[in-house]
Amino acid sequence: MFYGAVVWDPWLIVAQIVCLQCLYYLTLGVFLAILVGTRVSRMGLVYFFDYSTLTGATITGWCVITAFGLSALAGAVFLLYLVERAKKCLDFSATLYAIHLFICIIYGGWPSSITWWVVNGTCVAMMALLGEYLCIRRELREIPITRFRSRCLTDQRNSTGKSKSYWEHTMLASLLWGSSWTKLMRYQI
């Protein structure tokens, strides 16, 4: 994606939100199946959307909390590949958890458990901050210009400290543009 031109594309934003939401619930389902599915006789949507399952009073509740935390960490990786911009990570993370709050309200009513709010607030922060960190790392990577340029940087240095490619460039410049260009090249590099 070319980042210089900012184009308002609502369909792209909606598609990114839908993909992020689906991937989040997919990973949450996988983590819930691994962590909670072995402890309960029957898995259901209650572990996804009911605030009463997020409790620190039982081992199963801690497993649900862990699944939510791991899903937030996976969501940060999804942000890296779907959103690709550090400044948009907080927006998409907050949107994901706002939609999750809306679904939870429809499914089981307003979340009155303080544990639900702490867990989901922590997950929003983890997802946004780690997503921003990963996106910033990707944005700040060095961009390779050409194969020749990377070879020049790794050439062995000779006794004067100049690389072999420096002398090759100087000789080529002197053949093409004369000795004045050669003198300029010595002072520039």
Tab-separated table of C-alpha atoms in Angstrom:
chain	number	residue	atom	x	y	z
A	1	MET	CA	0.000	0.000	0.000
A	2	PHE	CA	1.319	3.443	-0.909
A	3	TYR	CA	1.166	5.620	2.193
A	4	GLY	CA	1.684	9.046	0.627
A	5	ALA	CA	-1.766	9.402	-0.874
A	6	VAL	CA	-4.564	9.462	1.669
A	7	VAL	CA	-7.738	8.262	0.045
A	8	TRP	CA	-11.033	7.924	1.888
A	9	ASP	CA	-12.174	4.386	1.166
A	10	PRO	CA	-15.010	3.381	3.498
A	11	TRP	CA	-15.379	-0.069	1.911
A	12	LEU	CA	-11.762	-0.866	2.709
A	13	ILE	CA	-12.250	0.245	6.315
A	14	VAL	CA	-15.407	-1.834	6.708
A	15	ALA	CA	-13.691	-4.849	5.140
A	16	GLN	CA	-10.730	-4.447	7.526
A	17	ILE	CA	-13.059	-4.217	10.527
A	18	VAL	CA	-15.025	-7.295	9.460
A	19	CYS	CA	-11.859	-9.317	8.818
A	20	LEU	CA	-10.328	-8.229	12.119
A	21	GLN	CA	-13.510	-9.075	14.031
A	22	CYS	CA	-13.788	-12.503	12.400
A	23	LEU	CA	-10.139	-13.334	13.014
A	24	TYR	CA	-10.434	-12.177	16.625
A	25	TYR	CA	-13.421	-14.434	17.317
A	26	LEU	CA	-11.774	-17.305	15.466
A	27	THR	CA	-8.655	-17.105	17.646
A	28	LEU	CA	-10.756	-16.565	20.756
A	29	GLY	CA	-12.673	-19.723	19.873
A	30	VAL	CA	-9.462	-21.683	19.380
A	31	PHE	CA	-8.015	-20.496	22.692
A	32	LEU	CA	-11.299	-21.116	24.508
A	33	ALA	CA	-11.484	-24.630	23.020
A	34	ILE	CA	-7.939	-25.370	24.175
A	35	LEU	CA	-8.104	-23.761	27.620
A	36	VAL	CA	-11.772	-24.048	28.615
A	37	GLY	CA	-13.031	-26.884	26.421
A	38	THR	CA	-10.999	-29.401	28.376
A	39	ARG	CA	-12.511	-28.217	31.669
A	40	VAL	CA	-16.225	-27.987	30.860
A	41	SER	CA	-18.676	-30.567	29.552
A	42	ARG	CA	-20.215	-28.287	26.916
A	43	MET	CA	-18.783	-25.238	25.138
A	44	GLY	CA	-21.127	-22.463	24.125
A	45	LEU	CA	-21.388	-18.800	23.233
A	46	VAL	CA	-21.685	-18.047	26.925
A	47	TYR	CA	-17.889	-18.083	27.196
A	48	PHE	CA	-17.609	-15.569	24.374
A	49	PHE	CA	-20.267	-13.053	25.305
A	50	ASP	CA	-21.523	-13.512	28.872
A	51	TYR	CA	-19.778	-11.262	31.387
A	52	SER	CA	-20.329	-13.707	34.253
A	53	THR	CA	-17.798	-16.193	32.833
A	54	LEU	CA	-14.958	-13.694	33.226
A	55	THR	CA	-14.277	-14.248	36.909
A	56	GLY	CA	-11.182	-14.756	38.973
A	57	ALA	CA	-13.003	-16.982	41.464
A	58	THR	CA	-12.649	-20.236	39.492
A	59	ILE	CA	-9.982	-21.958	37.445
A	60	THR	CA	-12.319	-21.962	34.445
A	61	GLY	CA	-12.737	-18.202	34.817
A	62	TRP	CA	-8.962	-17.757	34.791
A	63	CYS	CA	-8.783	-19.897	31.662
A	64	VAL	CA	-11.378	-17.639	29.985
A	65	ILE	CA	-9.385	-14.547	31.031
A	66	THR	CA	-6.217	-16.114	29.613
A	67	ALA	CA	-8.000	-16.911	26.334
A	68	PHE	CA	-9.121	-13.270	26.042
A	69	GLY	CA	-5.573	-12.067	26.704
A	70	LEU	CA	-4.050	-14.420	24.148
A	71	SER	CA	-6.658	-13.361	21.603
A	72	ALA	CA	-5.700	-9.729	22.174
A	73	LEU	CA	-2.057	-10.588	21.513
A	74	ALA	CA	-3.039	-12.425	18.338
A	75	GLY	CA	-5.176	-9.418	17.396
A	76	ALA	CA	-2.066	-7.235	17.505
A	77	VAL	CA	-0.469	-9.478	14.897
A	78	PHE	CA	-3.650	-9.264	12.815
A	79	LEU	CA	-3.400	-5.467	13.015
A	80	LEU	CA	0.111	-5.691	11.614
A	81	TYR	CA	-1.102	-7.489	8.499
A	82	LEU	CA	-4.580	-6.004	8.035
A	83	VAL	CA	-4.189	-2.370	9.052
A	84	GLU	CA	-0.435	-1.879	8.468
A	85	ARG	CA	-0.349	1.607	10.000
A	86	ALA	CA	0.639	2.392	13.580
A	87	LYS	CA	-1.618	5.438	13.838
A	88	LYS	CA	-4.709	3.340	13.005
A	89	CYS	CA	-4.105	0.534	15.534
A	90	LEU	CA	-5.888	2.244	18.437
A	91	ASP	CA	-8.892	3.039	16.241
A	92	PHE	CA	-9.291	-0.520	15.016
A	93	SER	CA	-8.673	-2.024	18.472
A	94	ALA	CA	-11.256	0.237	20.081
A	95	THR	CA	-13.722	-0.510	17.278
A	96	LEU	CA	-13.248	-4.249	17.728
A	97	TYR	CA	-13.935	-4.087	21.462
A	98	ALA	CA	-16.833	-1.631	21.014
A	99	ILE	CA	-18.478	-4.137	18.671
A	100	HIS	CA	-17.708	-6.872	21.207
A	101	LEU	CA	-19.377	-4.781	23.957
A	102	PHE	CA	-22.420	-4.293	21.734
A	103	ILE	CA	-22.717	-8.037	21.082
A	104	CYS	CA	-22.270	-8.764	24.808
A	105	ILE	CA	-25.081	-6.326	25.654
A	106	ILE	CA	-27.383	-8.039	23.148
A	107	TYR	CA	-26.440	-11.522	24.368
A	108	GLY	CA	-26.410	-11.138	28.141
A	109	GLY	CA	-27.217	-7.571	29.139
A	110	TRP	CA	-25.013	-4.747	30.346
A	111	PRO	CA	-21.723	-6.132	31.791
A	112	SER	CA	-21.967	-5.352	35.500
A	113	SER	CA	-18.845	-7.272	36.493
A	114	ILE	CA	-15.782	-5.156	37.209
A	115	THR	CA	-13.636	-8.089	36.096
A	116	TRP	CA	-15.184	-7.940	32.610
A	117	TRP	CA	-14.335	-4.246	32.294
A	118	VAL	CA	-10.771	-4.689	33.596
A	119	VAL	CA	-10.064	-7.668	31.320
A	120	ASN	CA	-11.472	-6.034	28.195
A	121	GLY	CA	-9.830	-2.672	28.957
A	122	THR	CA	-6.499	-4.419	29.424
A	123	CYS	CA	-7.019	-6.366	26.211
A	124	VAL	CA	-7.754	-3.163	24.257
A	125	ALA	CA	-4.563	-1.606	25.606
A	126	MET	CA	-2.468	-4.713	24.893
A	127	MET	CA	-3.811	-5.074	21.378
A	128	ALA	CA	-3.383	-1.391	20.498
A	129	LEU	CA	0.070	-0.945	22.026
A	130	LEU	CA	1.552	-4.162	20.703
A	131	GLY	CA	-0.046	-3.558	17.298
A	132	GLU	CA	1.453	-0.050	17.190
A	133	TYR	CA	4.840	-1.392	18.231
A	134	LEU	CA	4.816	-4.058	15.525
A	135	CYS	CA	3.622	-1.612	12.862
A	136	ILE	CA	6.261	0.955	13.848
A	137	ARG	CA	8.956	-1.711	13.628
A	138	ARG	CA	7.761	-2.592	10.132
A	139	GLU	CA	7.509	1.059	9.052
A	140	LEU	CA	11.033	1.823	10.273
A	141	ARG	CA	12.706	-1.091	8.509
A	142	GLU	CA	15.380	-0.132	6.039
A	143	ILE	CA	14.153	-0.201	2.470
A	144	PRO	CA	16.590	-1.948	0.124
A	145	ILE	CA	17.157	0.272	-2.897
A	146	THR	CA	18.860	-2.086	-5.348
A	147	ARG	CA	20.923	-5.208	-5.349
A	148	PHE	CA	23.972	-3.195	-6.485
A	149	ARG	CA	23.622	-0.757	-3.579
A	150	SER	CA	23.528	-3.526	-0.993
A	151	ARG	CA	26.578	-5.142	-2.582
A	152	CYS	CA	28.462	-1.849	-2.407
A	153	LEU	CA	27.773	-1.544	1.296
A	154	THR	CA	29.171	-4.975	2.021
A	155	ASP	CA	32.349	-4.620	-0.071
A	156	GLN	CA	35.675	-5.048	1.678
A	157	ARG	CA	37.427	-1.828	2.661
A	158	ASN	CA	40.907	-1.216	1.342
A	159	SER	CA	43.767	0.493	3.162
A	160	THR	CA	42.426	4.032	2.571
A	161	GLY	CA	39.065	3.206	4.138
A	162	LYS	CA	37.232	3.561	0.841
A	163	SER	CA	35.351	0.582	-0.529
A	164	LYS	CA	36.317	-1.081	-3.785
A	165	SER	CA	33.098	0.143	-5.304
A	166	TYR	CA	34.148	3.745	-4.552
A	167	TRP	CA	37.185	3.330	-6.768
A	168	GLU	CA	35.120	1.613	-9.438
A	169	HIS	CA	32.696	4.565	-9.446
A	170	THR	CA	35.587	7.033	-9.563
A	171	MET	CA	37.153	5.318	-12.545
A	172	LEU	CA	33.839	5.156	-14.371
A	173	ALA	CA	33.154	8.827	-13.617
A	174	SER	CA	36.561	9.885	-14.869
A	175	LEU	CA	36.004	8.010	-18.121
A	176	LEU	CA	32.567	9.546	-18.629
A	177	TRP	CA	32.908	13.099	-17.299
A	178	GLY	CA	36.593	13.826	-17.040
A	179	SER	CA	38.947	14.563	-14.172
A	180	SER	CA	36.941	17.418	-12.602
A	181	TRP	CA	34.160	14.986	-11.748
A	182	THR	CA	36.735	12.631	-10.223
A	183	LYS	CA	38.018	15.391	-7.931
A	184	LEU	CA	34.466	16.224	-6.883
A	185	MET	CA	33.722	12.564	-6.151
A	186	ARG	CA	36.750	12.313	-3.850
A	187	TYR	CA	35.471	15.134	-1.671
A	188	GLN	CA	31.815	14.049	-1.727
A	189	ILE	CA	32.208	10.444	-0.595
